[in-house]
Amino acid sequence: EVIESLQQVVSVPLQIDTSDAKALGKALRIYNGVPIINSVNGTESSLQNILPLGKKYGCSMIALTFDEKGIPKTAEKRVEIAKRIIHRANTLGIPKERIIVDPLALTVAHEASQVKESLKALKIIKQTLGCRTILGLSNVSYGMPNRSRINQSFLTLALYEGLDLLMMDPGDKGMKEALASFKLLSDQDPQGKSFTDLFASKTEKAQHGESGIATWESLLKDGDPREFLRALKDWVKTHPDTLKNYEKFLEQDLLQAFDQIGFLYDRGEIYLPQLIQSAEVLKSGIEWINEEIPNRGSEKKGKILLATVEGDLHDIGKNIFRVLVENYGYPVKDLGKDVNAEKILEALKNDEYSVVGLSALMTTTLGSMEKAIKAIKTAHPRCKVIVGGAVLTEAYAKKIGADAYAKDARDGVRWVNQRLF
């Protein structure tokens, strides 16, 4: 009756949880689809009665790592039970890919050492048995205060050891945040999009306007280069004068839209991954324009030379600055990191640059920055030098002879635009 009632109002797959094999068989027969069986375990009775139902109806099954002797105290014994279930399933023709092993989370209030054994078993199962894993996460905090905080920490540990499927309260804000943080740190969240979407201030998407500024802003903010290019091509098709007046279109539409993204970043309404992604999307659009107009990009604009100073291997700020400033059409040469003053002077001798941007993140390399600035100013007094990096301040930048200090990449772009645009 429960299955029949739920199927009328719920479209997502169900997980059927019962120890009554007869009721389970009837439920599987009337279910419109393939549910998960919760559960089979290592007891002979369960192996004989539940596994054949899983085979008959093609279900995935949660395998609990206990048997007639109860829940083993050690991770190794739980893994042995998992192997036994997988072997018996295999003899029936059930592939291990349909077995989801639960090494069982026990409450930390009762026996704290068992939490470590659960995590150890999880790791071994994931690494050696080739099947999915699951845990009932909130079991660990039963009987304790501040359960959500305990559950969050346990979730992070379990994910690190290879947890695939989560039994958790989807309405628990802390658990969602812990999951989002883990995905970000484990490189499962490209550009940090899901994380920033979860935490960033929600602002309404800009609506389309005849000027195009609002449209471009929303497209840049969404960060989808394919959608941006599609809109750009459609715009050019319906506004044939766009490419004839591409400078006006670039400055009054695309770059104004990008400025708005920058303002959102300055106000903390979007974050660094979104800013970088928006810059990359705009860059793809400008590259397309360059292809459509052969002479585009040949205009005389001040060239910029970039380098992370000698002894310093950190270049993320410099790289972000390069991506942003290239969108304004400035030719940029990036010498990379750990660049000595001699190499900078050699580049300046071979080509004409209006601005040199120097980056340093370590206090130990500030001497290298000062040395580079003095060498540049001696050999090329008309060349402007802008510096940035976590260890710098505006006062110190001025002290060592820099023309400008950028607190971040966005600030550096503003200074360049005021000087060269």
Short mmCIF file of C-alpha atoms in Angstrom, two decimals:
data_model
loop_
_atom_site.label_atom_id
_atom_site.label_comp_id
_atom_site.label_asym_id
_atom_site.label_seq_id
_atom_site.Cartn_x
_atom_site.Cartn_y
_atom_site.Cartn_z
CA GLU A 1 0.00 0.00 0.00
CA VAL A 2 2.86 2.37 0.78
CA ILE A 3 4.52 1.71 -2.58
CA GLU A 4 1.25 2.20 -4.47
CA SER A 5 0.50 5.47 -2.66
CA LEU A 6 4.00 6.94 -3.09
CA GLN A 7 4.17 6.12 -6.79
CA GLN A 8 1.19 8.39 -7.38
CA VAL A 9 2.97 11.47 -6.02
CA VAL A 10 6.74 10.80 -6.17
CA SER A 11 8.74 10.49 -9.37
CA VAL A 12 12.19 9.83 -7.89
CA PRO A 13 13.36 6.23 -7.34
CA LEU A 14 12.47 4.65 -4.02
CA GLN A 15 14.60 2.67 -1.59
CA ILE A 16 12.53 -0.11 -0.02
CA ASP A 17 13.51 -0.82 3.56
CA THR A 18 12.04 -3.93 5.14
CA SER A 19 13.26 -7.11 6.79
CA ASP A 20 10.12 -8.95 5.64
CA ALA A 21 11.12 -10.81 2.48
CA LYS A 22 7.50 -11.57 1.58
CA ALA A 23 6.49 -7.91 1.75
CA LEU A 24 9.63 -6.92 -0.16
CA GLY A 25 8.79 -9.37 -2.97
CA LYS A 26 5.28 -7.94 -3.37
CA ALA A 27 6.60 -4.37 -3.32
CA LEU A 28 9.17 -5.12 -6.02
CA ARG A 29 6.52 -6.75 -8.20
CA ILE A 30 4.23 -3.70 -8.27
CA TYR A 31 6.97 -1.03 -8.34
CA ASN A 32 7.12 0.96 -11.58
CA GLY A 33 10.86 0.90 -12.10
CA VAL A 34 13.94 -0.40 -10.34
CA PRO A 35 14.27 0.52 -6.65
CA ILE A 36 17.13 -0.01 -4.24
CA ILE A 37 16.70 -2.83 -1.74
CA ASN A 38 17.61 -1.95 1.81
CA SER A 39 18.99 -4.33 2.68
CA VAL A 40 20.88 -7.59 2.48
CA ASN A 41 23.36 -8.62 5.18
CA GLY A 42 25.78 -11.42 5.97
CA THR A 43 23.32 -13.74 7.69
CA GLU A 44 22.49 -16.93 5.82
CA SER A 45 18.77 -16.16 6.01
CA SER A 46 19.24 -12.77 4.33
CA LEU A 47 21.57 -14.15 1.66
CA GLN A 48 19.09 -16.89 0.78
CA ASN A 49 15.93 -14.76 0.79
CA ILE A 50 16.98 -11.24 -0.32
CA LEU A 51 19.66 -11.81 -2.97
CA PRO A 52 17.35 -13.83 -5.28
CA LEU A 53 14.81 -10.98 -5.21
CA GLY A 54 17.53 -8.54 -6.20
CA LYS A 55 18.52 -10.80 -9.06
CA LYS A 56 14.92 -11.27 -10.24
CA TYR A 57 14.06 -7.58 -10.35
CA GLY A 58 17.50 -6.19 -11.30
CA CYS A 59 17.83 -4.06 -8.17
CA SER A 60 20.81 -2.43 -6.55
CA MET A 61 21.17 -3.58 -2.96
CA ILE A 62 22.62 -2.08 0.19
CA ALA A 63 24.82 -4.64 1.92
CA LEU A 64 25.11 -4.25 5.69
CA THR A 65 28.33 -5.59 7.17
CA PHE A 66 26.98 -7.74 9.99
CA ASP A 67 26.06 -11.42 10.30
CA GLU A 68 24.78 -13.90 12.88
CA LYS A 69 27.54 -12.78 15.27
CA GLY A 70 26.45 -9.14 15.10
CA ILE A 71 28.49 -6.12 14.02
CA PRO A 72 32.22 -6.91 14.04
CA LYS A 73 34.45 -4.74 16.17
CA THR A 74 37.17 -4.51 13.53
CA ALA A 75 37.23 -3.04 10.05
CA GLU A 76 38.79 -6.20 8.65
CA LYS A 77 35.91 -8.41 9.82
CA ARG A 78 33.37 -6.04 8.27
CA VAL A 79 35.28 -6.19 4.99
CA GLU A 80 35.17 -10.01 5.16
CA ILE A 81 31.37 -9.90 5.42
CA ALA A 82 31.20 -7.50 2.48
CA LYS A 83 33.34 -9.90 0.42
CA ARG A 84 31.04 -12.79 1.37
CA ILE A 85 27.93 -10.89 0.25
CA ILE A 86 29.57 -9.86 -3.02
CA HIS A 87 30.70 -13.45 -3.69
CA ARG A 88 27.21 -14.88 -3.05
CA ALA A 89 25.68 -12.19 -5.25
CA ASN A 90 28.15 -13.03 -8.01
CA THR A 91 27.17 -16.71 -7.94
CA LEU A 92 23.61 -15.57 -8.74
CA GLY A 93 24.81 -13.37 -11.58
CA ILE A 94 24.50 -10.08 -9.67
CA PRO A 95 27.46 -7.82 -10.56
CA LYS A 96 29.32 -6.11 -7.73
CA GLU A 97 28.48 -2.75 -9.33
CA ARG A 98 24.93 -3.25 -8.01
CA ILE A 99 26.11 -3.84 -4.44
CA ILE A 100 26.35 -0.77 -2.19
CA VAL A 101 28.29 -1.64 0.97
CA ASP A 102 27.43 0.00 4.29
CA PRO A 103 30.27 -0.48 6.83
CA LEU A 104 27.87 0.81 9.50
CA ALA A 105 28.27 4.04 11.43
CA LEU A 106 27.93 3.51 15.17
CA THR A 107 27.34 6.22 17.75
CA VAL A 108 30.39 7.98 19.10
CA ALA A 109 28.62 8.33 22.45
CA HIS A 110 28.71 4.55 22.96
CA GLU A 111 32.13 3.52 21.65
CA ALA A 112 34.24 6.20 19.99
CA SER A 113 36.82 3.74 18.62
CA GLN A 114 34.13 2.19 16.41
CA VAL A 115 33.90 5.41 14.40
CA LYS A 116 37.51 4.90 13.30
CA GLU A 117 36.79 1.27 12.44
CA SER A 118 33.84 2.30 10.26
CA LEU A 119 36.00 4.77 8.37
CA LYS A 120 38.83 2.25 8.04
CA ALA A 121 36.41 -0.36 6.65
CA LEU A 122 35.01 2.22 4.25
CA LYS A 123 38.48 2.96 2.88
CA ILE A 124 39.40 -0.73 2.42
CA ILE A 125 36.07 -1.53 0.75
CA LYS A 126 36.38 1.40 -1.63
CA GLN A 127 39.98 0.63 -2.56
CA THR A 128 39.80 -3.17 -2.85
CA LEU A 129 36.27 -4.35 -3.64
CA GLY A 130 35.27 -2.06 -6.51
CA CYS A 131 31.76 -1.31 -5.34
CA ARG A 132 29.90 1.75 -4.08
CA THR A 133 29.70 2.72 -0.42
CA ILE A 134 27.05 4.27 1.79
CA LEU A 135 26.66 5.34 5.43
CA GLY A 136 23.78 6.43 7.63
CA LEU A 137 25.65 9.53 8.72
CA SER A 138 23.50 10.78 11.60
CA ASN A 139 23.88 7.47 13.49
CA VAL A 140 27.29 8.68 14.63
CA SER A 141 25.90 11.56 16.70
CA TYR A 142 22.99 9.79 18.39
CA GLY A 143 22.70 10.80 22.06
CA MET A 144 25.10 13.74 21.71
CA PRO A 145 24.51 17.51 21.81
CA ASN A 146 25.07 19.64 18.69
CA ARG A 147 24.51 16.62 16.45
CA SER A 148 24.68 18.56 13.19
CA ARG A 149 28.25 19.69 13.87
CA ILE A 150 29.36 16.11 14.60
CA ASN A 151 27.59 14.88 11.47
CA GLN A 152 29.34 17.52 9.34
CA SER A 153 32.80 16.46 10.53
CA PHE A 154 31.97 12.79 10.07
CA LEU A 155 30.68 13.46 6.56
CA THR A 156 33.94 15.18 5.58
CA LEU A 157 36.05 12.30 6.97
CA ALA A 158 33.88 9.70 5.24
CA LEU A 159 34.00 11.50 1.89
CA TYR A 160 37.78 11.62 2.14
CA GLU A 161 37.86 7.83 2.64
CA GLY A 162 35.66 7.16 -0.40
CA LEU A 163 32.00 7.52 0.57
CA ASP A 164 29.78 7.51 -2.54
CA LEU A 165 26.17 7.72 -1.34
CA LEU A 166 24.86 9.71 1.61
CA MET A 167 22.00 8.94 3.93
CA MET A 168 21.53 12.37 5.45
CA ASP A 169 19.00 15.09 6.09
CA PRO A 170 18.97 17.14 2.86
CA GLY A 171 17.50 20.07 4.76
CA ASP A 172 20.49 20.33 7.11
CA LYS A 173 22.26 23.52 6.02
CA GLY A 174 25.53 22.54 7.70
CA MET A 175 25.64 19.19 5.94
CA LYS A 176 25.05 20.82 2.56
CA GLU A 177 27.85 23.28 3.30
CA ALA A 178 30.24 20.51 4.36
CA LEU A 179 29.48 18.57 1.18
CA ALA A 180 29.97 21.67 -0.99
CA SER A 181 33.30 22.43 0.75
CA PHE A 182 34.56 18.90 0.17
CA LYS A 183 33.63 18.96 -3.51
CA LEU A 184 35.45 22.26 -3.91
CA LEU A 185 38.61 21.02 -2.16
CA SER A 186 38.63 17.66 -3.98
CA ASP A 187 38.36 19.27 -7.44
CA GLN A 188 34.83 17.96 -8.07
CA ASP A 189 33.40 21.46 -8.42
CA PRO A 190 34.85 23.12 -11.55
CA GLN A 191 35.54 26.83 -11.00
CA GLY A 192 33.92 26.53 -7.55
CA LYS A 193 30.56 27.21 -9.21
CA SER A 194 28.39 25.06 -6.93
CA PHE A 195 30.14 26.38 -3.82
CA THR A 196 29.81 30.02 -4.78
CA ASP A 197 26.19 29.48 -5.86
CA LEU A 198 25.46 28.09 -2.39
CA PHE A 199 27.07 30.97 -0.49
CA ALA A 200 26.97 33.99 -2.78
CA SER A 201 24.28 36.63 -2.40
CA LYS A 202 21.42 35.81 -4.70
CA THR A 203 20.76 38.61 -7.17
CA GLU A 204 18.20 38.59 -9.91
CA LYS A 205 19.54 37.91 -13.38
CA ALA A 206 19.62 41.01 -15.51
CA GLN A 207 16.91 41.26 -18.11
CA HIS A 208 17.52 41.79 -21.82
CA GLY A 209 17.72 45.40 -22.89
CA GLU A 210 18.05 46.95 -26.33
CA SER A 211 21.52 48.28 -25.51
CA GLY A 212 22.70 44.75 -24.84
CA ILE A 213 24.50 45.71 -21.59
CA ALA A 214 22.12 43.86 -19.28
CA THR A 215 22.09 40.83 -21.54
CA TRP A 216 25.87 40.60 -21.72
CA GLU A 217 26.20 41.06 -17.97
CA SER A 218 23.88 38.15 -17.20
CA LEU A 219 25.60 35.94 -19.78
CA LEU A 220 29.04 36.75 -18.39
CA LYS A 221 27.83 36.10 -14.87
CA ASP A 222 26.39 32.72 -15.88
CA GLY A 223 29.85 31.79 -17.13
CA ASP A 224 28.86 29.56 -20.05
CA PRO A 225 31.14 30.32 -23.05
CA ARG A 226 28.93 28.38 -25.51
CA GLU A 227 25.84 30.34 -24.54
CA PHE A 228 27.78 33.62 -24.67
CA LEU A 229 29.12 32.87 -28.16
CA ARG A 230 25.67 31.82 -29.34
CA ALA A 231 24.20 35.11 -28.10
CA LEU A 232 27.09 37.09 -29.61
CA LYS A 233 26.64 35.48 -33.03
CA ASP A 234 22.87 36.02 -32.89
CA TRP A 235 23.44 39.67 -31.96
CA VAL A 236 25.83 40.24 -34.88
CA LYS A 237 23.37 38.54 -37.25
CA THR A 238 20.49 40.82 -36.18
CA HIS A 239 22.70 43.93 -35.79
CA PRO A 240 24.91 43.87 -38.93
CA ASP A 241 26.58 47.20 -38.08
CA THR A 242 28.09 45.72 -34.90
CA LEU A 243 31.31 44.54 -36.53
CA LYS A 244 31.70 47.79 -38.46
CA ASN A 245 31.60 49.65 -35.16
CA TYR A 246 33.24 46.94 -33.09
CA GLU A 247 35.26 49.38 -30.97
CA LYS A 248 32.07 51.09 -29.83
CA PHE A 249 30.34 47.73 -29.31
CA LEU A 250 33.30 46.37 -27.35
CA GLU A 251 33.67 49.40 -25.09
CA GLN A 252 30.03 50.38 -24.58
CA ASP A 253 28.50 46.90 -24.40
CA LEU A 254 30.89 44.05 -23.64
CA LEU A 255 33.42 45.88 -21.50
CA GLN A 256 30.74 47.83 -19.64
CA ALA A 257 29.05 44.52 -18.90
CA PHE A 258 32.35 43.12 -17.66
CA ASP A 259 32.82 46.21 -15.49
CA GLN A 260 29.48 45.40 -13.86
CA ILE A 261 30.75 41.90 -13.08
CA GLY A 262 33.80 43.56 -11.52
CA PHE A 263 31.57 45.75 -9.35
CA LEU A 264 29.70 42.63 -8.15
CA TYR A 265 33.06 41.14 -7.20
CA ASP A 266 34.11 44.33 -5.39
CA ARG A 267 30.86 44.25 -3.39
CA GLY A 268 31.32 40.59 -2.46
CA GLU A 269 28.25 39.48 -4.41
CA ILE A 270 30.30 37.11 -6.55
CA TYR A 271 33.65 35.50 -5.84
CA LEU A 272 37.02 34.95 -7.49
CA PRO A 273 36.16 31.76 -9.45
CA GLN A 274 33.14 33.52 -10.96
CA LEU A 275 35.19 36.61 -11.85
CA ILE A 276 37.83 34.47 -13.59
CA GLN A 277 35.19 32.44 -15.41
CA SER A 278 33.46 35.62 -16.59
CA ALA A 279 36.79 36.93 -17.90
CA GLU A 280 37.44 33.68 -19.77
CA VAL A 281 33.96 33.81 -21.31
CA LEU A 282 34.48 37.39 -22.48
CA LYS A 283 37.90 36.44 -23.83
CA SER A 284 36.33 33.71 -25.98
CA GLY A 285 33.92 36.31 -27.41
CA ILE A 286 36.70 38.76 -28.20
CA GLU A 287 38.69 36.00 -29.90
CA TRP A 288 35.69 35.26 -32.10
CA ILE A 289 35.43 38.95 -33.02
CA ASN A 290 39.14 38.94 -33.89
CA GLU A 291 38.55 36.02 -36.25
CA GLU A 292 35.60 37.78 -37.91
CA ILE A 293 37.56 41.01 -38.36
CA PRO A 294 41.17 40.28 -39.46
CA ASN A 295 42.48 43.72 -38.46
CA ARG A 296 40.84 43.62 -35.03
CA GLY A 297 43.41 43.71 -32.26
CA SER A 298 46.07 45.50 -34.33
CA GLU A 299 45.22 48.89 -32.82
CA LYS A 300 48.00 50.63 -30.99
CA LYS A 301 47.53 50.03 -27.28
CA GLY A 302 50.14 50.16 -24.58
CA LYS A 303 51.91 46.85 -24.12
CA ILE A 304 52.20 45.26 -20.69
CA LEU A 305 55.06 43.09 -19.41
CA LEU A 306 54.37 40.80 -16.44
CA ALA A 307 56.63 38.82 -14.13
CA THR A 308 56.77 37.26 -10.69
CA VAL A 309 60.08 38.40 -9.23
CA GLU A 310 63.19 36.32 -8.65
CA GLY A 311 62.88 33.69 -5.92
CA ASP A 312 59.06 33.75 -5.88
CA LEU A 313 57.03 30.88 -7.34
CA HIS A 314 53.51 32.23 -6.69
CA ASP A 315 51.74 33.64 -9.72
CA ILE A 316 47.98 33.28 -9.30
CA GLY A 317 47.42 37.02 -8.83
CA LYS A 318 49.56 37.81 -11.87
CA ASN A 319 47.70 35.24 -13.95
CA ILE A 320 44.30 36.61 -12.98
CA PHE A 321 45.48 40.13 -13.82
CA ARG A 322 46.68 38.93 -17.23
CA VAL A 323 43.31 37.33 -18.08
CA LEU A 324 41.41 40.44 -17.02
CA VAL A 325 43.60 43.01 -18.74
CA GLU A 326 43.74 41.05 -22.01
CA ASN A 327 39.99 41.47 -22.26
CA TYR A 328 40.54 45.19 -22.68
CA GLY A 329 42.71 44.57 -25.72
CA TYR A 330 46.14 45.20 -24.20
CA PRO A 331 48.95 43.07 -25.62
CA VAL A 332 50.54 41.20 -22.72
CA LYS A 333 53.82 39.31 -22.45
CA ASP A 334 54.12 37.13 -19.36
CA LEU A 335 57.66 36.15 -18.38
CA GLY A 336 56.36 33.72 -15.76
CA LYS A 337 57.67 33.27 -12.23
CA ASP A 338 61.10 33.44 -10.55
CA VAL A 339 62.21 36.07 -13.07
CA ASN A 340 65.40 38.04 -12.37
CA ALA A 341 65.95 41.69 -13.20
CA GLU A 342 68.28 40.87 -16.09
CA LYS A 343 65.58 38.88 -17.90
CA ILE A 344 63.10 41.76 -17.44
CA LEU A 345 65.60 44.26 -18.85
CA GLU A 346 66.28 41.98 -21.81
CA ALA A 347 62.53 41.86 -22.62
CA LEU A 348 62.28 45.66 -22.33
CA LYS A 349 65.29 46.09 -24.64
CA ASN A 350 63.74 43.90 -27.34
CA ASP A 351 60.27 45.46 -27.30
CA GLU A 352 58.50 48.60 -26.16
CA TYR A 353 56.27 48.30 -23.08
CA SER A 354 54.21 51.01 -21.39
CA VAL A 355 53.75 49.12 -18.12
CA VAL A 356 55.65 46.46 -16.21
CA GLY A 357 53.63 44.49 -13.65
CA LEU A 358 55.62 42.78 -10.88
CA SER A 359 54.24 40.28 -8.38
CA ALA A 360 55.61 38.96 -5.08
CA LEU A 361 53.89 36.88 -2.43
CA MET A 362 56.79 36.17 -0.08
CA THR A 363 58.46 38.69 2.24
CA THR A 364 61.82 37.13 1.32
CA THR A 365 61.42 38.22 -2.33
CA LEU A 366 60.60 41.87 -1.70
CA GLY A 367 64.31 42.62 -2.09
CA SER A 368 64.15 41.11 -5.59
CA MET A 369 61.20 43.34 -6.41
CA GLU A 370 63.03 46.47 -5.24
CA LYS A 371 66.09 45.47 -7.28
CA ALA A 372 63.96 44.91 -10.40
CA ILE A 373 62.20 48.29 -10.03
CA LYS A 374 65.51 50.16 -9.70
CA ALA A 375 66.90 48.40 -12.77
CA ILE A 376 63.78 49.20 -14.83
CA LYS A 377 63.70 52.84 -13.78
CA THR A 378 67.41 53.28 -14.54
CA ALA A 379 67.27 51.74 -18.00
CA HIS A 380 63.71 52.81 -18.97
CA PRO A 381 62.65 55.82 -16.86
CA ARG A 382 59.45 56.39 -18.87
CA CYS A 383 58.16 52.87 -18.24
CA LYS A 384 55.56 52.66 -15.45
CA VAL A 385 55.77 49.88 -12.84
CA ILE A 386 52.76 48.50 -11.00
CA VAL A 387 53.26 45.96 -8.21
CA GLY A 388 51.03 43.57 -6.30
CA GLY A 389 51.11 40.68 -3.86
CA ALA A 390 49.92 39.67 -0.42
CA VAL A 391 53.01 40.97 1.40
CA LEU A 392 52.89 44.45 -0.15
CA THR A 393 51.22 47.62 1.03
CA GLU A 394 50.72 50.87 -0.83
CA ALA A 395 53.24 52.64 1.39
CA TYR A 396 55.89 49.98 0.85
CA ALA A 397 55.29 49.93 -2.90
CA LYS A 398 55.90 53.67 -3.00
CA LYS A 399 59.02 53.28 -0.84
CA ILE A 400 60.65 50.83 -3.26
CA GLY A 401 59.92 53.05 -6.27
CA ALA A 402 56.77 51.57 -7.84
CA ASP A 403 54.41 53.90 -9.69
CA ALA A 404 51.32 52.08 -8.45
CA TYR A 405 50.16 49.37 -6.05
CA ALA A 406 47.28 46.99 -6.82
CA LYS A 407 45.60 45.40 -3.84
CA ASP A 408 44.24 42.75 -6.20
CA ALA A 409 44.05 42.00 -9.94
CA ARG A 410 40.84 43.98 -10.39
CA ASP A 411 42.43 47.05 -8.80
CA GLY A 412 45.39 46.70 -11.18
CA VAL A 413 43.08 46.65 -14.21
CA ARG A 414 41.41 49.86 -13.03
CA TRP A 415 44.81 51.60 -12.80
CA VAL A 416 45.86 50.40 -16.26
CA ASN A 417 42.58 51.60 -17.78
CA GLN A 418 43.00 55.05 -16.24
CA ARG A 419 46.54 55.29 -17.61
CA LEU A 420 46.34 53.61 -21.00
CA PHE A 421 42.73 53.15 -22.15
#
